Amino acid sequence: MKNNHAFSDAEKQAVYRAIGQRRDVRRFRSEPIDDDILQRILQAAAHAPSVGYMQPWNFLIIRDATVRKEIHDAFVVANNEAKEMFEGERKDAYAALKLEGITESALNICITCDRSRFGKVILGRTHQPDMDLYSSVCAVQNLWLAARAEGVGVGWVSIIKAEDLQSILRLPENVVPIAYLCVGYTDSFASEPELKTYGWLPEIPLEDLIFYDSWGKTKK
Ligand SMILES: Cc1cc2nc3c(=O)[nH]c(=O)nc-3n(C[C@H](O)[C@H](O)[C@H](O)COP(=O)(O)O)c2cc1C
């Protein structure tokens, strides 16, 4: 049967290129991002799927240097704690990693999840209450991919206590931070994940991750 819904080859290649060449970017140039580009990547984020069409996200655009310094200070505290959780050589290897670009990127975006949007009972969330969180994560990924297509780097910083983000960004009680993102132009997108390149963890072959019909069953 002819599939009339597929993209053209060139369009498919572009989609797979954005997916394959998306990177977590931690080194930024400081020049600003055009408003129309920012608008497009935010629109891509807002086109994400969401449980019951809840659209639980907000996008906090953070440019203010004072706010960013507070966030960076919170990162430094958490990162020092994180380092102590690793043993021996691993601790030194961790300390050598660059894991954020909070102050040097053009801007930061915090994507949040409003856990009370449209009330208590949401279609599809009735038995798995965390589905709103996952919906906001889908928005993160859309933004990340659209930014890659625009040549804009995005780096996710999760080494910050959620309660610090909550208080620094004055989030209401019902709103939780999902992703704190550094966003800006970069000199290069690495060809593979940096943590793979540095030997932090290996890439898992796809075939080892696929099971059929029940957990652990590898034959079709
Ligand atoms: C939920 C999540 C949290 C992350 N937190 C951090 C972080 O705090 N610092 C960092 O440098 N990278 C962070 N990353 C980026 C990952 O390290 C990166 O995605 C992974 O190593 C694969 O590399 P790639 O994104 O370049 O393909 C995070 C990624 C995800 C999905």
PDB file of N, CA, C and O in Angstrom, residues 203-211 218:
ATOM      1  N   GLU A 203      27.964   3.891  25.117  1.00  0.00           N
ATOM      2  CA  GLU A 203      26.683   3.839  24.409  1.00  0.00           C
ATOM      3  C   GLU A 203      26.167   2.405  24.447  1.00  0.00           C
ATOM      4  O   GLU A 203      26.933   1.460  24.236  1.00  0.00           O
ATOM      5  N   ILE A 204      24.907   2.229  24.722  1.00  0.00           N
ATOM      6  CA  ILE A 204      24.318   0.881  24.747  1.00  0.00           C
ATOM      7  C   ILE A 204      23.824   0.561  23.337  1.00  0.00           C
ATOM      8  O   ILE A 204      23.063   1.341  22.755  1.00  0.00           O
ATOM      9  N   PRO A 205      24.265  -0.587  22.759  1.00  0.00           N
ATOM     10  CA  PRO A 205      23.774  -0.918  21.412  1.00  0.00           C
ATOM     11  C   PRO A 205      22.259  -1.065  21.411  1.00  0.00           C
ATOM     12  O   PRO A 205      21.690  -1.670  22.327  1.00  0.00           O
ATOM     13  N   LEU A 206      21.628  -0.524  20.377  1.00  0.00           N
ATOM     14  CA  LEU A 206      20.156  -0.536  20.298  1.00  0.00           C
ATOM     15  C   LEU A 206      19.595  -1.949  20.439  1.00  0.00           C
ATOM     16  O   LEU A 206      18.595  -2.174  21.126  1.00  0.00           O
ATOM     17  N   GLU A 207      20.296  -2.922  19.800  1.00  0.00           N
ATOM     18  CA  GLU A 207      19.726  -4.284  19.822  1.00  0.00           C
ATOM     19  C   GLU A 207      19.659  -4.860  21.239  1.00  0.00           C
ATOM     20  O   GLU A 207      18.854  -5.737  21.517  1.00  0.00           O
ATOM     21  N   ASP A 208      20.485  -4.344  22.162  1.00  0.00           N
ATOM     22  CA  ASP A 208      20.439  -4.833  23.553  1.00  0.00           C
ATOM     23  C   ASP A 208      19.247  -4.255  24.319  1.00  0.00           C
ATOM     24  O   ASP A 208      18.967  -4.673  25.447  1.00  0.00           O
ATOM     25  N   LEU A 209      18.592  -3.285  23.720  1.00  0.00           N
ATOM     26  CA  LEU A 209      17.531  -2.573  24.438  1.00  0.00           C
ATOM     27  C   LEU A 209      16.131  -2.984  23.997  1.00  0.00           C
ATOM     28  O   LEU A 209      15.148  -2.556  24.568  1.00  0.00           O
ATOM     29  N   ILE A 210      16.087  -3.818  22.953  1.00  0.00           N
ATOM     30  CA  ILE A 210      14.777  -4.175  22.391  1.00  0.00           C
ATOM     31  C   ILE A 210      14.370  -5.571  22.842  1.00  0.00           C
ATOM     32  O   ILE A 210      15.124  -6.536  22.673  1.00  0.00           O
ATOM     33  N   PHE A 211      13.202  -5.672  23.445  1.00  0.00           N
ATOM     34  CA  PHE A 211      12.626  -6.961  23.840  1.00  0.00           C
ATOM     35  C   PHE A 211      11.319  -7.154  23.091  1.00  0.00           C
ATOM     36  O   PHE A 211      10.711  -6.178  22.634  1.00  0.00           O
ATOM     37  N   THR A 218      14.363 -11.665  23.766  1.00  0.00           N
ATOM     38  CA  THR A 218      15.092 -10.984  22.699  1.00  0.00           C
ATOM     39  C   THR A 218      14.768 -11.503  21.300  1.00  0.00           C
ATOM     40  O   THR A 218      15.138 -10.884  20.323  1.00  0.00           O
TER      41      THR A 218
END
